[in-house]
Amino acid sequence: MHAIDPDRDDAPMFSADAFRLGADDAALVTWARRFGKRVLAPRAAKYDRDATFPIENFRDMHREGLLAICIPTKDGGLGADFRTYCMAAAELGRYCGATALSWNMHVSSTLWSGALADDLPMSADDRAAHERRRRMHYGRILEQGAIYAQPFSEGGAAAAGTVAFGTEAQPTAGGFVLNGKKIFASLSGAADYYGVLATERAEGAAASRRNTIYLAVPANAPGVSVVGDWDPLGMRGTVSRTLLFKDVFVPDDEMLMPRGVYFEAATRWPHMFLTLSPTYMGLAQAAYDFTVAYLRGEMPGTPPVKRRMFPTKQIAVAEMHVMLEQTKALWFQAITEARANPTKEQILRAYAAQYTVMENANALAAKAIRTCGGQAMLKSLALERVYRDSRCGSLMLPWTAEICLDRLGRETLYEPGEKDE
Ligand SMILES: Cc1cc2nc3c(=O)[nH]c(=O)nc-3n(C[C@H](O)[C@H](O)[C@H](O)COP(=O)(O)OP(=O)(O)OC[C@H]3O[C@@H](n4cnc5c(N)ncnc54)[C@H](O)[C@@H]3O)c2cc1C
């Protein structure tokens, strides 16, 4: 059961006219919205209830081309840029948060190695090797529907960007030997490749964040295992279990970026970490859509009782509308200006946008439950899932709500290198 009448096309979150989108970008985002409503929404409750990975959705996304949304057109993909991808992901998040968030992990592997890497400095040799390797990764996705995950978190400060990753890749003939552990690995057990961040470290050398290496580890490589259970509050379909790597040999060609380039990306293209926010922008919209449909007595699966005539309900919807518009406006600005080497003002705005989306998605869902009332939070309706899923947004490293505030405060008051006496 989902929030909106299945036979009616939903209004876009960002209409092409109002937000001045190009025709191609608008068409891709419309396609994602219709796919979300037609394919994802009817299946979302089942994956949430069972906490199983929505593999069917990924097979359909492969058939319909969506796994290749950010693969450059010259390599056979749809060539969506950062902003178009973000809007498409938000539209999917409206209908199934867990699928949108898992899809983000997959798509980021192609966006970061694609359009983002094209913006970063590399030697001619590195560029040529990178183009050759990424064509191999993209070929797997295009031809076989391969799914890539993005397990970075380790339970310490590394995923927050402050220390080197504890997962280590020791250089060896023809590749690396990988050892370590990743927690909260969305798509664990379902992905074909895990896009792992590890510290490249030769025997006896010191660990450094500059030596972060980004490797696609085949899920079936000897030494890779998935452990632990998965029974969380929300985002249950992401199946984010723990990954262990024990002496896993990873060939050189599995590098998703040349040596040193991930560190450059994290420094020069900081909006790359905003890619976790679109899912939650979609959930914010879903909470609002639900409330309007419910109060109008138009929620499929419920009696056609109208509740819109009560002034308190009208005020609550008005407040939700204001919060949603504020969230959309700030987020749209941030995803529009994302680029290499942004200004300080743009970076601070990106933190503010991430914070706002992650906090407001859950605030809107909580308000939707209070406003719609007890019958609206039954498990037969989508709202309680939206509420639980949206609670996860502010926890996502590296830009958790806390870290965004932390950096906003510090970077507003201190210029780089400034210290107090
Ligand atoms: C549904 C869901 C799906 C997820 N999927 C993925 C995924 O696919 N891939 C992935 O990599 N991660 C994923 N995550 C993990 C997520 O990004 C976090 O890593 C995870 O929630 C961290 O949990 P924690 O309790 O260790 O966090 P915390 O304890 O809050 O933080 C972890 C560590 O980071 C450091 N830290 C925290 N705050 C700061 C700060 N202000 N400054 C400096 N250091 C700080 C601390 O050392 C802390 O111990 C997912 C999380 C959820 C909820």
XYZ file of C-alpha atoms and ligand atoms in Angstrom:
474
model
C 0.000 0.000 0.000
C 1.385 3.442 -0.817
C 0.479 7.039 -0.337
C -0.817 8.016 -3.703
C -3.452 6.851 -6.156
C -1.645 4.318 -8.389
C -3.571 5.370 -11.490
C -2.620 9.047 -11.318
C 0.771 10.499 -12.273
C 2.194 12.411 -9.328
C 3.324 16.010 -9.671
C 7.118 16.331 -9.981
C 9.003 17.526 -6.913
C 10.934 19.964 -9.130
C 8.827 20.977 -12.105
C 10.799 21.700 -15.262
C 9.319 25.184 -15.741
C 9.621 26.402 -12.169
C 13.148 25.079 -11.665
C 14.290 25.784 -15.237
C 15.366 22.241 -16.027
C 16.561 21.283 -19.501
C 14.298 18.953 -21.490
C 16.659 15.942 -21.265
C 17.181 16.317 -17.517
C 13.465 16.735 -16.889
C 12.707 13.644 -18.999
C 15.109 11.494 -16.950
C 13.665 12.690 -13.661
C 10.100 12.098 -14.900
C 11.098 8.609 -15.939
C 12.475 7.934 -12.427
C 9.283 9.235 -10.811
C 7.046 7.022 -12.937
C 9.316 4.035 -12.345
C 9.193 4.699 -8.588
C 5.432 4.786 -8.514
C 4.837 1.892 -10.891
C 7.576 -0.508 -9.770
C 8.934 0.437 -6.335
C 5.880 1.583 -4.382
C 3.855 -1.649 -4.630
C 6.820 -3.725 -3.382
C 8.164 -1.433 -0.654
C 6.118 -2.786 2.278
C 7.233 -6.369 1.670
C 10.972 -5.612 1.632
C 10.543 -3.452 4.716
C 8.612 -6.121 6.621
C 11.018 -8.926 5.730
C 14.219 -6.797 5.878
C 15.309 -8.371 2.584
C 17.113 -6.727 -0.309
C 14.900 -5.552 -3.208
C 16.799 -7.491 -5.841
C 13.731 -7.552 -8.127
C 13.846 -3.746 -8.217
C 17.497 -3.810 -9.240
C 16.809 -6.324 -12.004
C 14.064 -4.015 -13.282
C 16.366 -1.002 -12.992
C 18.907 -2.850 -15.111
C 16.286 -3.707 -17.748
C 15.103 -0.095 -17.852
C 18.597 1.438 -17.895
C 18.543 3.072 -14.468
C 21.625 1.230 -13.177
C 23.555 3.171 -15.813
C 22.091 6.616 -15.087
C 25.483 8.215 -14.326
C 27.631 6.195 -16.712
C 28.889 8.698 -19.329
C 27.034 8.527 -22.647
C 30.298 7.850 -24.507
C 30.563 4.662 -22.433
C 26.962 3.603 -23.121
C 25.133 5.079 -20.116
C 22.526 7.801 -19.663
C 25.122 10.422 -18.697
C 23.120 12.134 -15.929
C 25.057 14.878 -14.186
C 25.196 15.323 -10.398
C 22.057 17.447 -10.157
C 19.926 15.338 -12.455
C 20.946 12.216 -10.582
C 20.024 13.846 -7.251
C 16.556 14.803 -8.490
C 15.951 11.328 -9.961
C 17.034 9.696 -6.683
C 14.716 11.974 -4.714
C 11.817 10.851 -6.918
C 12.659 7.194 -6.204
C 12.958 7.964 -2.478
C 9.331 9.106 -2.476
C 8.244 5.549 -3.205
C 10.833 3.323 -1.522
C 13.529 4.783 0.710
C 15.520 1.563 1.015
C 15.725 1.042 -2.750
C 16.678 4.675 -3.366
C 19.414 4.572 -0.713
C 20.832 1.278 -2.013
C 20.639 2.589 -5.580
C 22.610 5.619 -4.417
C 25.473 3.384 -3.278
C 25.545 1.711 -6.683
C 25.196 4.917 -8.709
C 27.819 6.779 -6.681
C 30.402 4.227 -7.798
C 29.737 5.312 -11.379
C 29.286 9.039 -10.685
C 32.473 9.341 -8.660
C 34.532 7.359 -11.153
C 32.749 9.166 -14.019
C 31.801 12.861 -14.058
C 33.535 13.674 -10.760
C 36.826 12.033 -11.714
C 36.741 13.924 -15.033
C 36.940 17.166 -13.015
C 40.021 16.116 -11.051
C 43.678 16.493 -11.968
C 45.425 13.274 -13.111
C 48.542 12.522 -15.092
C 47.959 11.496 -18.720
C 48.955 7.915 -17.888
C 46.599 7.752 -14.903
C 43.789 9.227 -16.991
C 44.284 6.643 -19.738
C 44.430 3.748 -17.243
C 41.372 5.099 -15.413
C 39.341 5.363 -18.627
C 40.238 1.804 -19.540
C 39.371 0.428 -16.098
C 36.111 2.266 -15.720
C 34.971 1.008 -19.129
C 35.390 -2.483 -17.676
C 33.288 -1.589 -14.598
C 30.649 0.109 -16.715
C 30.559 -2.845 -19.132
C 29.697 -5.183 -16.262
C 26.830 -2.928 -15.239
C 25.504 -2.375 -18.741
C 25.832 -5.929 -19.981
C 25.345 -8.087 -16.896
C 23.404 -5.780 -14.586
C 26.261 -5.916 -12.059
C 25.480 -4.128 -8.788
C 28.115 -2.111 -6.916
C 27.960 -1.333 -3.186
C 29.803 1.355 -1.252
C 30.951 0.076 2.146
C 33.116 2.778 3.774
C 32.045 2.766 7.448
C 34.147 0.965 10.022
C 32.650 2.096 13.320
C 35.538 4.471 14.083
C 36.443 7.983 12.950
C 37.624 6.991 9.441
C 34.280 7.306 7.649
C 33.912 10.773 9.211
C 37.081 11.672 7.274
C 39.363 12.349 10.214
C 41.734 9.342 10.263
C 42.963 6.742 7.774
C 40.739 3.726 7.107
C 41.568 0.688 9.223
C 40.880 -1.592 6.273
C 44.243 -1.955 4.580
C 45.386 -2.837 1.067
C 48.919 -4.107 0.919
C 50.473 -3.786 -2.551
C 51.540 -7.067 -4.095
C 52.364 -8.349 -7.612
C 49.415 -7.441 -9.907
C 47.231 -5.967 -7.173
C 46.566 -5.718 -3.447
C 45.925 -7.950 -0.479
C 42.971 -6.575 1.455
C 42.275 -7.067 5.153
C 39.674 -5.380 7.329
C 36.051 -4.917 8.251
C 33.221 -2.659 7.093
C 30.022 -2.116 9.059
C 26.621 -1.084 7.752
C 27.425 -2.291 4.235
C 24.184 -1.674 2.351
C 23.563 -4.304 -0.371
C 25.660 -6.850 1.571
C 25.065 -10.277 0.128
C 23.322 -8.800 -2.934
C 26.039 -6.693 -4.566
C 28.390 -8.204 -7.145
C 31.197 -5.776 -6.230
C 31.946 -3.902 -3.013
C 33.479 -0.451 -3.656
C 35.767 -0.447 -0.642
C 37.847 2.457 0.678
C 41.064 1.176 2.191
C 44.438 2.561 3.191
C 47.186 1.448 0.841
C 50.092 0.606 3.086
C 53.326 -1.189 2.295
C 54.877 -3.224 5.096
C 56.302 -0.902 7.784
C 54.897 2.325 6.219
C 52.715 4.752 8.225
C 48.951 4.904 7.514
C 47.851 8.106 5.767
C 44.471 9.365 4.491
C 46.286 10.529 1.351
C 46.860 6.865 0.508
C 43.172 5.988 0.511
C 42.470 3.623 -2.338
C 39.041 2.872 -3.849
C 38.742 -0.755 -4.945
C 35.908 -2.822 -6.420
C 36.163 -6.094 -4.539
C 34.343 -8.989 -6.243
C 31.750 -10.350 -3.807
C 32.779 -13.918 -4.615
C 36.527 -13.389 -4.110
C 38.060 -15.862 -1.629
C 38.278 -14.240 1.841
C 35.151 -12.039 1.527
C 32.374 -12.833 4.003
C 29.136 -11.233 5.181
C 28.390 -11.636 8.890
C 25.924 -10.494 11.553
C 22.186 -10.027 11.420
C 20.102 -7.097 10.211
C 16.955 -6.109 12.041
C 17.015 -2.288 12.278
C 14.447 0.440 12.893
C 14.362 1.730 9.333
C 15.844 1.341 5.851
C 15.373 -2.359 6.399
C 15.574 -3.288 2.710
C 19.149 -1.988 2.469
C 20.380 -5.116 4.322
C 23.441 -3.301 5.678
C 25.340 -6.123 7.376
C 29.046 -6.422 8.234
C 31.699 -7.332 5.655
C 34.949 -9.045 6.505
C 38.009 -9.161 4.251
C 40.653 -11.735 5.079
C 43.690 -11.751 2.769
C 41.535 -10.949 -0.260
C 43.522 -10.568 -3.462
C 42.204 -7.625 -5.520
C 43.721 -7.115 -8.995
C 45.015 -3.639 -9.992
C 42.275 -3.311 -12.594
C 39.651 -3.226 -9.849
C 40.753 0.296 -8.876
C 37.734 2.600 -9.215
C 40.031 5.618 -9.092
C 43.786 5.890 -9.616
C 46.019 6.167 -6.546
C 45.598 9.435 -4.644
C 42.476 10.507 -6.544
C 39.905 9.603 -3.860
C 41.676 11.957 -1.431
C 41.603 14.688 -4.114
C 37.908 14.036 -4.737
C 36.987 14.271 -1.046
C 38.914 17.544 -0.809
C 38.051 19.206 -4.119
C 34.553 17.822 -4.802
C 33.014 17.833 -1.291
C 29.463 17.768 -2.651
C 30.145 14.101 -3.435
C 29.009 13.428 0.137
C 25.666 15.099 -0.505
C 24.657 12.036 -2.536
C 23.102 10.442 0.572
C 20.565 13.268 0.853
C 18.300 12.740 -2.224
C 16.619 9.655 -0.742
C 15.661 11.693 2.304
C 14.481 14.641 0.198
C 12.092 12.130 -1.402
C 10.947 10.852 1.993
C 10.182 14.438 3.074
C 7.975 14.806 -0.004
C 6.336 11.421 0.703
C 5.350 12.492 4.238
C 3.773 15.644 2.851
C 2.017 13.857 -0.030
C 0.597 11.322 2.381
C -0.806 14.009 4.666
C -2.541 15.904 1.878
C -4.083 12.756 0.390
C -5.145 11.443 3.807
C -6.780 14.662 5.005
C -8.629 14.943 1.684
C -10.005 11.423 2.236
C -8.211 10.131 -0.866
C -5.843 7.581 0.620
C -6.221 4.232 -1.149
C -6.990 1.489 1.352
C -8.773 3.783 3.842
C -12.415 4.857 4.036
C -13.063 8.145 2.146
C -13.329 10.198 5.344
C -12.340 13.841 4.936
C -10.502 15.582 7.765
C -9.449 18.723 5.939
C -12.177 20.978 7.380
C -10.554 21.241 10.823
C -8.539 24.469 11.205
C -5.801 22.711 13.192
C -5.238 20.284 10.307
C -5.042 23.174 7.852
C -2.458 24.953 9.989
C -0.403 21.772 10.308
C -0.439 21.278 6.526
C 0.527 24.917 6.032
C 3.486 24.484 8.375
C 4.503 21.296 6.585
C 4.263 23.087 3.257
C 6.545 25.879 4.468
C 9.089 23.382 5.807
C 9.028 21.338 2.596
C 9.499 24.413 0.374
C 12.370 25.665 2.545
C 14.033 22.257 2.362
C 13.579 21.914 -1.391
C 14.838 25.427 -2.129
C 18.043 25.099 -0.136
C 18.730 21.588 -1.423
C 18.087 22.558 -5.048
C 20.526 25.441 -4.748
C 23.185 23.152 -3.224
C 22.843 20.418 -5.862
C 22.793 23.022 -8.641
C 26.054 24.686 -7.616
C 27.919 21.428 -6.857
C 31.219 21.413 -8.740
C 34.953 20.979 -8.346
C 36.687 23.514 -6.090
C 33.560 25.186 -4.672
C 33.808 28.416 -2.689
C 33.670 28.432 1.094
C 30.124 29.805 0.886
C 29.073 26.902 -1.344
C 30.603 24.321 0.989
C 28.868 25.826 4.014
C 25.594 25.813 2.062
C 26.098 22.134 1.226
C 26.447 21.308 4.956
C 23.352 23.401 5.675
C 21.418 21.613 2.911
C 22.431 18.150 4.099
C 21.532 19.014 7.697
C 18.199 20.498 6.653
C 17.129 17.572 4.478
C 18.130 14.923 7.007
C 16.494 16.635 9.978
C 13.412 17.923 8.172
C 12.543 14.618 6.507
C 12.040 13.066 9.911
C 10.390 16.184 11.365
C 7.878 16.181 8.494
C 7.159 12.473 8.945
C 6.612 12.960 12.697
C 4.296 15.872 12.028
C 2.423 13.869 9.405
C 1.683 11.160 11.959
C 0.532 13.649 14.574
C -1.642 15.451 12.067
C -3.201 12.477 10.314
C -3.818 10.584 13.544
C -3.765 7.045 14.859
C -5.320 5.276 11.893
C -2.620 6.729 9.646
C 0.246 5.023 11.461
C -0.969 1.477 10.914
C 1.478 -0.794 9.147
C -0.977 -1.234 6.284
C -0.086 2.345 5.212
C 3.236 3.782 4.056
C 3.556 6.619 6.561
C 4.978 4.649 9.466
C 7.683 3.251 7.144
C 8.490 6.764 5.922
C 8.788 7.823 9.567
C 11.192 4.989 10.425
C 13.246 5.315 7.233
C 13.562 9.089 7.599
C 14.979 8.657 11.124
C 18.157 7.162 9.583
C 19.144 10.224 7.514
C 20.912 12.253 10.167
C 23.097 9.240 11.096
C 24.756 8.827 7.715
C 28.491 9.458 7.722
C 30.512 11.342 6.698
C 28.002 14.198 6.848
C 25.881 13.296 9.862
C 23.677 16.097 11.211
C 26.117 16.510 14.116
C 29.186 16.712 11.884
C 27.462 19.241 9.591
C 26.740 21.509 12.561
C 30.214 20.983 13.925
C 31.856 22.021 10.648
C 29.427 24.858 9.982
C 30.205 26.419 13.356
C 33.950 25.976 13.118
C 34.390 26.920 9.471
C 32.187 29.997 9.870
C 34.248 31.302 12.758
C 37.730 30.241 11.631
C 39.486 30.717 8.311
C 41.759 27.816 7.243
C 44.839 27.721 9.499
C 43.470 30.280 11.998
C 44.010 29.473 15.666
C 43.346 31.174 18.990
C 46.252 32.257 21.203
C 20.358 2.440 6.874
C 21.807 2.711 6.856
C 22.554 2.338 5.748
C 23.920 2.543 5.718
N 24.639 2.163 4.614
C 25.966 2.397 4.574
C 26.741 1.999 3.452
O 26.236 1.432 2.475
N 28.064 2.245 3.480
C 28.673 2.856 4.515
O 29.856 3.066 4.467
N 27.972 3.233 5.608
C 26.630 3.020 5.658
N 25.918 3.387 6.769
C 26.657 3.760 7.979
C 26.609 5.195 8.390
O 27.129 6.050 7.439
C 27.405 5.302 9.671
O 28.708 4.869 9.477
C 26.870 4.530 10.790
O 25.540 4.891 11.025
C 27.797 4.870 11.969
O 27.320 4.392 13.097
P 28.107 4.682 14.446
O 27.196 4.318 15.539
O 29.454 4.032 14.385
O 28.277 6.255 14.381
P 28.959 7.288 15.326
O 29.394 6.667 16.598
O 28.089 8.495 15.382
O 30.218 7.706 14.505
C 31.223 6.794 14.141
C 32.569 7.307 14.518
O 32.886 8.473 13.742
C 33.547 9.400 14.535
N 32.808 10.670 14.617
C 31.517 10.843 14.895
N 31.226 12.133 14.947
C 32.354 12.796 14.666
C 32.699 14.167 14.556
N 31.799 15.140 14.805
N 33.944 14.495 14.224
C 34.869 13.524 14.036
N 34.607 12.225 14.124
C 33.373 11.861 14.440
C 33.717 8.821 15.905
O 34.991 8.269 16.060
C 32.683 7.741 15.963
O 33.034 6.693 16.797
C 24.550 3.179 6.807
C 23.803 3.567 7.925
C 22.454 3.345 7.964
C 21.689 3.783 9.160
